[in-house]
Short mmCIF file of C-alpha atoms in Angstrom, two decimals:
data_model
loop_
_atom_site.label_atom_id
_atom_site.label_comp_id
_atom_site.label_asym_id
_atom_site.label_seq_id
_atom_site.Cartn_x
_atom_site.Cartn_y
_atom_site.Cartn_z
CA MET A 1 36.33 -30.09 -85.61
CA SER A 2 34.25 -29.57 -83.16
CA GLU A 3 31.92 -26.59 -83.34
CA LYS A 4 31.50 -26.04 -79.40
CA LYS A 5 33.49 -23.45 -77.19
CA VAL A 6 36.66 -24.71 -75.67
CA ALA A 7 36.68 -23.56 -71.84
CA ILE A 8 39.68 -24.94 -69.31
CA ILE A 9 38.96 -23.10 -66.37
CA THR A 10 41.68 -24.66 -63.02
CA GLY A 11 40.69 -24.81 -60.28
CA ALA A 12 37.02 -25.27 -61.47
CA SER A 13 35.38 -27.05 -58.24
CA ARG A 14 34.19 -23.99 -56.06
CA GLY A 15 34.20 -20.21 -55.71
CA ILE A 16 35.17 -18.38 -58.36
CA GLY A 17 35.75 -20.87 -60.60
CA ARG A 18 32.83 -22.86 -59.94
CA ALA A 19 30.79 -19.75 -60.98
CA THR A 20 33.08 -18.55 -63.89
CA ALA A 21 32.30 -21.99 -65.40
CA VAL A 22 28.97 -21.35 -64.54
CA GLU A 23 29.02 -18.25 -66.56
CA LEU A 24 30.68 -19.39 -69.29
CA ALA A 25 28.31 -22.66 -70.01
CA LYS A 26 25.40 -20.00 -69.67
CA THR A 27 27.31 -18.40 -73.18
CA GLY A 28 27.54 -21.97 -75.25
CA TYR A 29 31.11 -23.14 -74.38
CA PHE A 30 31.63 -26.44 -73.81
CA ILE A 31 33.58 -26.37 -69.57
CA VAL A 32 36.57 -28.33 -68.39
CA ILE A 33 36.72 -28.53 -64.48
CA ASN A 34 39.72 -29.07 -63.37
CA TYR A 35 40.52 -30.08 -59.35
CA ASN A 36 42.51 -31.35 -57.97
CA SER A 37 41.33 -33.46 -55.30
CA ASN A 38 38.20 -32.62 -54.03
CA GLU A 39 35.84 -34.93 -57.17
CA GLU A 40 32.02 -34.48 -55.67
CA ALA A 41 32.28 -31.17 -56.22
CA ALA A 42 34.18 -30.71 -59.48
CA LYS A 43 30.50 -32.85 -59.81
CA GLU A 44 29.09 -30.45 -58.50
CA THR A 45 29.81 -28.04 -60.76
CA LEU A 46 28.98 -29.46 -63.71
CA LYS A 47 25.37 -30.28 -62.54
CA LEU A 48 25.00 -26.90 -62.53
CA VAL A 49 26.70 -26.42 -65.61
CA ARG A 50 24.17 -28.46 -68.38
CA GLU A 51 21.78 -26.85 -65.65
CA ALA A 52 22.60 -23.28 -67.01
CA GLY A 53 22.26 -24.78 -70.00
CA SER A 54 25.88 -25.85 -71.42
CA ASP A 55 27.18 -28.70 -71.49
CA GLY A 56 31.46 -30.35 -69.45
CA GLU A 57 34.19 -32.93 -68.41
CA ILE A 58 35.47 -32.50 -64.86
CA ALA A 59 39.76 -33.40 -65.18
CA GLN A 60 41.66 -34.29 -61.71
CA PHE A 61 44.66 -33.85 -62.37
CA ASP A 62 47.21 -30.67 -60.16
CA VAL A 63 48.69 -27.76 -62.11
CA VAL A 64 51.73 -27.80 -59.74
CA ASN A 65 53.32 -31.19 -61.09
CA ALA A 66 54.16 -31.13 -65.47
CA GLU A 67 54.28 -34.85 -65.84
CA GLN A 68 50.03 -34.67 -64.66
CA THR A 69 49.50 -31.69 -66.32
CA SER A 70 51.06 -32.17 -69.35
CA LYS A 71 49.53 -35.87 -69.74
CA LYS A 72 45.74 -34.05 -69.32
CA ILE A 73 46.32 -31.09 -71.15
CA LYS A 74 47.37 -32.60 -74.41
CA ASP A 75 44.38 -35.19 -73.50
CA ILE A 76 41.73 -32.63 -73.96
CA ILE A 77 43.28 -31.00 -76.72
CA GLY A 78 43.27 -34.72 -77.94
CA ARG A 79 40.21 -34.35 -78.51
CA HIS A 80 38.69 -31.34 -78.88
CA LYS A 81 40.37 -30.23 -81.19
CA LYS A 82 40.71 -26.41 -80.04
CA ILE A 83 40.72 -24.98 -77.01
CA ASP A 84 38.99 -21.46 -77.21
CA VAL A 85 39.88 -19.48 -73.40
CA LEU A 86 42.14 -20.31 -70.48
CA VAL A 87 41.10 -19.77 -66.61
CA ASN A 88 43.61 -19.83 -64.41
CA ASN A 89 41.80 -19.74 -60.99
CA ALA A 90 43.63 -22.47 -59.42
CA GLY A 91 45.28 -21.16 -56.19
CA ILE A 92 46.00 -21.15 -52.46
CA THR A 93 45.95 -18.93 -49.24
CA ALA A 94 48.51 -20.33 -45.94
CA ASP A 95 48.60 -16.83 -43.86
CA GLY A 96 51.12 -15.68 -40.79
CA LEU A 97 53.99 -13.85 -40.53
CA PHE A 98 56.19 -14.12 -43.23
CA MET A 99 59.62 -14.35 -40.36
CA MET A 100 57.45 -17.88 -38.90
CA MET A 101 56.23 -18.79 -42.19
CA GLY A 102 57.96 -22.47 -43.05
CA ASP A 103 59.67 -23.30 -46.74
CA GLU A 104 55.70 -25.26 -47.57
CA GLU A 105 53.84 -22.20 -46.34
CA TRP A 106 56.08 -20.18 -48.40
CA ASN A 107 56.53 -22.99 -51.64
CA SER A 108 52.80 -23.84 -52.47
CA VAL A 109 51.23 -20.94 -52.23
CA ILE A 110 53.54 -19.48 -54.97
CA ASP A 111 54.04 -23.30 -56.43
CA THR A 112 49.91 -23.39 -57.02
CA THR A 113 49.73 -19.87 -58.04
CA LEU A 114 52.30 -19.29 -60.15
CA LYS A 115 53.84 -22.42 -61.52
CA GLY A 116 50.39 -23.57 -62.26
CA PHE A 117 50.25 -20.72 -64.22
CA PHE A 118 53.68 -22.36 -66.20
CA ASN A 119 51.91 -24.91 -66.69
CA VAL A 120 48.93 -25.48 -68.01
CA THR A 121 49.41 -21.72 -69.79
CA LYS A 122 51.88 -22.77 -72.33
CA LEU A 123 50.36 -25.87 -73.76
CA VAL A 124 47.33 -24.02 -73.68
CA LEU A 125 48.63 -21.04 -75.60
CA ARG A 126 50.47 -23.39 -78.32
CA GLU A 127 46.95 -24.38 -79.04
CA MET A 128 45.89 -21.01 -79.45
CA VAL A 129 48.41 -19.51 -81.47
CA LYS A 130 48.02 -22.50 -84.28
CA ALA A 131 44.77 -21.96 -84.43
CA ARG A 132 45.32 -17.64 -84.22
CA ASN A 133 42.69 -17.24 -82.03
CA GLY A 134 42.26 -17.64 -77.36
CA ALA A 135 41.72 -15.21 -74.70
CA ILE A 136 43.61 -16.52 -71.33
CA VAL A 137 42.31 -14.51 -68.35
CA CYS A 138 44.51 -14.81 -65.08
CA VAL A 139 42.39 -14.63 -61.03
CA SER A 140 44.85 -12.61 -59.74
CA SER A 141 43.53 -10.12 -55.47
CA ALA A 142 43.28 -6.36 -54.70
CA SER A 143 46.17 -8.70 -52.05
CA GLY A 144 48.81 -8.75 -55.14
CA ILE A 145 48.15 -4.94 -55.59
CA MET A 146 47.74 -3.76 -52.38
CA PRO A 147 48.89 -6.26 -49.85
CA ASN A 148 47.26 -7.13 -45.67
CA ARG A 149 49.93 -8.80 -43.31
CA GLY A 150 50.35 -11.88 -43.27
CA GLN A 151 50.44 -12.47 -47.10
CA ALA A 152 53.26 -12.19 -48.28
CA ASN A 153 53.51 -15.70 -49.90
CA TYR A 154 49.76 -14.68 -51.12
CA ALA A 155 50.35 -11.42 -52.64
CA ALA A 156 53.73 -11.93 -53.84
CA ALA A 157 52.19 -15.00 -56.55
CA LYS A 158 49.63 -12.85 -56.99
CA ALA A 159 52.08 -9.63 -58.18
CA GLY A 160 53.75 -12.19 -60.38
CA ILE A 161 50.13 -13.27 -62.31
CA ILE A 162 49.67 -9.27 -62.85
CA GLY A 163 53.54 -9.62 -63.64
CA ALA A 164 53.13 -12.63 -66.49
CA VAL A 165 49.70 -11.46 -67.86
CA ARG A 166 51.33 -8.03 -68.94
CA SER A 167 54.13 -9.87 -70.50
CA LEU A 168 52.75 -12.23 -72.24
CA SER A 169 49.67 -10.82 -73.49
CA LYS A 170 53.34 -8.08 -74.96
CA GLU A 171 54.12 -11.49 -77.33
CA VAL A 172 50.82 -13.67 -78.25
CA ALA A 173 49.07 -9.89 -79.10
CA ARG A 174 50.17 -10.40 -82.98
CA PHE A 175 48.16 -15.03 -83.15
CA GLY A 176 44.96 -12.88 -81.79
CA ILE A 177 45.51 -13.79 -78.22
CA ARG A 178 44.48 -11.00 -75.48
CA VAL A 179 45.73 -12.80 -71.66
CA ASN A 180 43.91 -10.36 -69.39
CA ALA A 181 44.16 -10.44 -65.68
CA VAL A 182 41.26 -10.12 -62.53
CA ALA A 183 41.80 -8.99 -59.75
CA PRO A 184 39.16 -9.97 -57.13
CA GLY A 185 38.85 -7.91 -53.37
CA LEU A 186 36.98 -9.54 -50.95
CA ILE A 187 35.13 -11.86 -51.65
CA GLU A 188 32.55 -14.50 -50.53
CA THR A 189 34.54 -17.83 -50.89
CA GLU A 190 35.30 -21.43 -48.89
CA MET A 191 38.51 -19.25 -48.61
CA THR A 192 37.44 -16.47 -46.88
CA ALA A 193 35.88 -18.52 -44.76
CA GLY A 194 37.03 -17.67 -40.78
CA THR A 195 37.46 -14.66 -41.82
CA PRO A 196 37.06 -11.86 -40.01
CA VAL A 197 34.32 -10.09 -43.14
CA ALA A 198 32.76 -8.71 -41.08
CA ALA A 199 35.57 -5.96 -40.13
CA MET A 200 37.22 -6.22 -42.88
CA THR A 201 34.30 -4.89 -44.92
CA LYS A 202 34.90 -1.54 -42.86
CA MET A 203 38.23 -0.61 -45.79
CA ILE A 204 35.65 -1.38 -48.89
CA PRO A 205 33.68 1.19 -49.78
CA MET A 206 30.76 -0.13 -50.92
CA GLU A 207 30.95 -1.65 -46.97
CA ARG A 208 30.02 -5.54 -48.40
CA ALA A 209 32.05 -8.52 -49.52
CA GLY A 210 31.43 -9.66 -53.21
CA LYS A 211 29.79 -12.63 -54.42
CA PRO A 212 32.06 -15.24 -56.59
CA GLU A 213 29.67 -14.56 -59.98
CA GLU A 214 30.39 -10.71 -59.53
CA VAL A 215 33.58 -11.56 -61.02
CA ALA A 216 32.83 -13.90 -63.25
CA SER A 217 30.10 -11.70 -65.21
CA VAL A 218 33.94 -9.87 -65.50
CA ILE A 219 35.45 -13.29 -67.07
CA ARG A 220 32.60 -13.92 -68.84
CA PHE A 221 33.25 -9.64 -70.53
CA LEU A 222 36.98 -10.36 -71.10
CA CYS A 223 36.56 -13.49 -72.89
CA SER A 224 34.32 -12.10 -74.49
CA PRO A 225 33.83 -10.94 -78.74
CA GLU A 226 32.91 -7.66 -76.25
CA ALA A 227 36.28 -7.18 -74.69
CA SER A 228 38.96 -7.74 -78.26
CA TYR A 229 40.61 -4.49 -78.35
CA MET A 230 41.81 -5.31 -74.52
CA THR A 231 44.26 -7.61 -73.41
CA GLY A 232 47.71 -7.20 -71.15
CA GLN A 233 44.97 -5.07 -68.57
CA VAL A 234 44.06 -5.70 -64.51
CA VAL A 235 40.72 -5.36 -63.71
CA GLY A 236 39.96 -4.75 -59.86
CA ILE A 237 36.29 -5.88 -58.89
CA ASN A 238 37.01 -4.92 -55.39
CA GLY A 239 34.04 -2.78 -53.90
CA GLY A 240 35.64 1.03 -54.34
CA LEU A 241 39.06 -0.69 -52.60
CA PHE A 242 41.62 0.86 -54.69
#
């Protein structure tokens, strides 16, 4: 069995996922970088992981596709024999007024976050239960707690993640597995590009957007032994928004 700690991060080709990959690499994790479509961006994340002093691999699969996800996760577990950390970060937005929202806008956002969580976590969790050890961190959002207009789909998905984390944490705590969530506010990523950031920061007590690295450092803490008595928690990273 490999002595290295192994972490899977979904949606790790950019933004918070990429920053988390680099942060965990600094503490010695072998990083499995999941991506769906942007292979070049995933390779750039791998380059940054190696520059941070660790190693990793890229893994292309769509977390919404159960068959594809199962095949890839089983292959990863077969080769590495264990998974120490899972970070469920994959998520998308498709904003719009609810009355004008189509099925695709609703389903794609819900499925990526919630079906993706189900498909990946179920498989990884079985190995963690066998090992009686593991940490799972899910990336929710401030929108799952204090929703914005025009984001009913995103708010529902991210609120659903919070509910799932709190329920699952109670199921697996006795196996030595911790399940927590982070709820970032306005963070400077590709996902927020094109939004009126300057106007939005007026609502934030710190009067600025956050950086992906500021979220990644909290995720790293939740994965670490220092957070050994934390499970079922939702940590807000929002500049004092709530």
